[in-house]
């Protein structure tokens, strides 16, 4: 993996590493003290954030991403994207707006905003679709 140069490149490389199930490459771009916030969930910091990413991979939770827009202003990177969480045959597809802060080439803050109701419906749609032959 080549070292990203700009905060936008860092975030794009991070998300694509998660999509490729390359947890080690993704974690290499996450600062040891990084915080990870998701709408409606407690903020994870440091080892807990890193452990959550590893745990997802170990439990077989897949991740896909379509980056619709990505923009940076200094250390701050904003993303407008579609995320897909995959568990077995269930695919939850939902829209996410993310705010990242990148310092010295590492993500120090990752804050994802999405509609919890939208995620619930996406999971329900994915479960129903998984039941179809």
Coordinates of N, CA and C in Angstrom, one line a residue, residues 7-53:
X7 N -5.3 14.5 3.1 CA -6.3 13.9 3.9 C -7.4 13.3 3.1
X8 N -7.8 13.8 2.0 CA -8.8 13.2 1.2 C -8.4 11.8 0.7
X9 N -7.1 11.7 0.2 CA -6.6 10.4 -0.2 C -6.5 9.4 1.0
X10 N -6.2 9.9 2.2 CA -6.2 9.1 3.3 C -7.5 8.5 3.6
X11 N -8.6 9.3 3.6 CA -9.9 8.8 3.9 C -10.4 7.8 2.8
X12 N -10.2 8.2 1.5 CA -10.6 7.3 0.4 C -9.9 6.0 0.6
X13 N -8.6 6.0 0.8 CA -7.8 4.7 1.0 C -8.3 3.9 2.1
X14 N -8.6 4.6 3.2 CA -9.2 3.9 4.4 C -10.5 3.2 4.1
X15 N -11.4 3.9 3.5 CA -12.7 3.3 3.2 C -12.6 2.2 2.2
X16 N -11.7 2.3 1.2 CA -11.6 1.2 0.3 C -10.8 0.0 0.9
X17 N -10.0 0.3 1.8 CA -9.3 -0.9 2.6 C -10.4 -1.6 3.4
X18 N -11.3 -0.9 4.0 CA -12.4 -1.6 4.7 C -13.2 -2.4 3.7
X19 N -13.5 -1.8 2.6 CA -14.3 -2.6 1.6 C -13.6 -3.8 1.1
X20 N -12.3 -3.7 1.0 CA -11.5 -4.9 0.5 C -11.2 -5.9 1.7
X21 N -11.8 -5.6 2.8 CA -11.6 -6.5 4.0 C -10.1 -6.5 4.4
X22 N -9.4 -5.4 4.1 CA -8.0 -5.3 4.5 C -7.9 -4.5 5.8
X23 N -8.3 -5.1 6.9 CA -8.4 -4.5 8.2 C -7.1 -3.9 8.6
X24 N -6.0 -4.6 8.4 CA -4.7 -4.1 8.8 C -4.3 -2.8 8.0
X25 N -4.6 -2.8 6.7 CA -4.3 -1.5 6.0 C -5.2 -0.4 6.5
X26 N -6.5 -0.7 6.8 CA -7.3 0.4 7.3 C -6.8 0.9 8.7
X27 N -6.5 -0.1 9.5 CA -6.0 0.3 10.9 C -4.7 1.1 10.8
X28 N -3.9 0.8 9.8 CA -2.6 1.6 9.6 C -2.9 3.1 9.4
X29 N -4.1 3.4 8.9 CA -4.5 4.8 8.7 C -5.3 5.4 9.8
X30 N -5.5 4.7 10.8 CA -6.3 5.1 12.0 C -5.3 5.4 13.1
X31 N -5.3 6.6 13.6 CA -4.5 7.0 14.7 C -4.8 6.1 16.0
X32 N -3.8 5.8 16.8 CA -4.0 4.9 18.0 C -5.1 5.5 18.9
X33 N -5.2 6.8 19.0 CA -6.1 7.5 19.9 C -7.4 8.0 19.2
X34 N -7.6 7.5 18.0 CA -8.8 8.0 17.1 C -10.1 7.7 17.8
X35 N -11.1 8.6 17.5 CA -12.4 8.4 18.0 C -13.3 8.1 16.8
X36 N -14.3 7.2 17.0 CA -15.2 6.8 16.0 C -16.6 6.9 16.5
X37 N -17.4 7.8 15.9 CA -18.8 8.0 16.4 C -19.8 7.6 15.3
X38 N -20.9 7.0 15.7 CA -22.0 6.7 14.8 C -23.2 7.1 15.4
X39 N -24.1 7.6 14.6 CA -25.4 8.2 15.1 C -26.1 7.2 16.0
X40 N -26.4 7.7 17.2 CA -27.2 6.9 18.2 C -26.4 5.8 18.9
X41 N -25.1 5.8 18.7 CA -24.2 4.8 19.4 C -23.2 5.5 20.2
X42 N -22.6 4.9 21.3 CA -21.6 5.5 22.0 C -20.3 5.7 21.1
X43 N -19.6 6.8 21.4 CA -18.3 7.1 20.7 C -17.3 6.1 21.2
X44 N -16.6 5.5 20.3 CA -15.5 4.6 20.6 C -14.2 5.3 20.4
X45 N -13.2 5.1 21.3 CA -12.0 5.8 21.3 C -10.8 4.8 21.4
X46 N -9.7 5.1 20.7 CA -8.5 4.3 20.9 C -8.7 2.9 20.6
X47 N -8.2 2.0 21.5 CA -8.3 0.6 21.4 C -9.7 0.1 21.1
X48 N -10.7 0.7 21.7 CA -12.1 0.2 21.5 C -12.5 0.4 20.1
X49 N -12.1 1.6 19.5 CA -12.5 1.8 18.1 C -11.8 0.8 17.2
X50 N -10.5 0.6 17.4 CA -9.7 -0.3 16.6 C -10.2 -1.7 16.8
X51 N -10.6 -2.1 18.0 CA -11.1 -3.4 18.3 C -12.5 -3.6 17.6
X52 N -13.3 -2.6 17.5 CA -14.6 -2.7 16.9 C -14.4 -3.1 15.4
X53 N -13.5 -2.4 14.8 CA -13.2 -2.7 13.3 C -12.7 -4.1 13.2

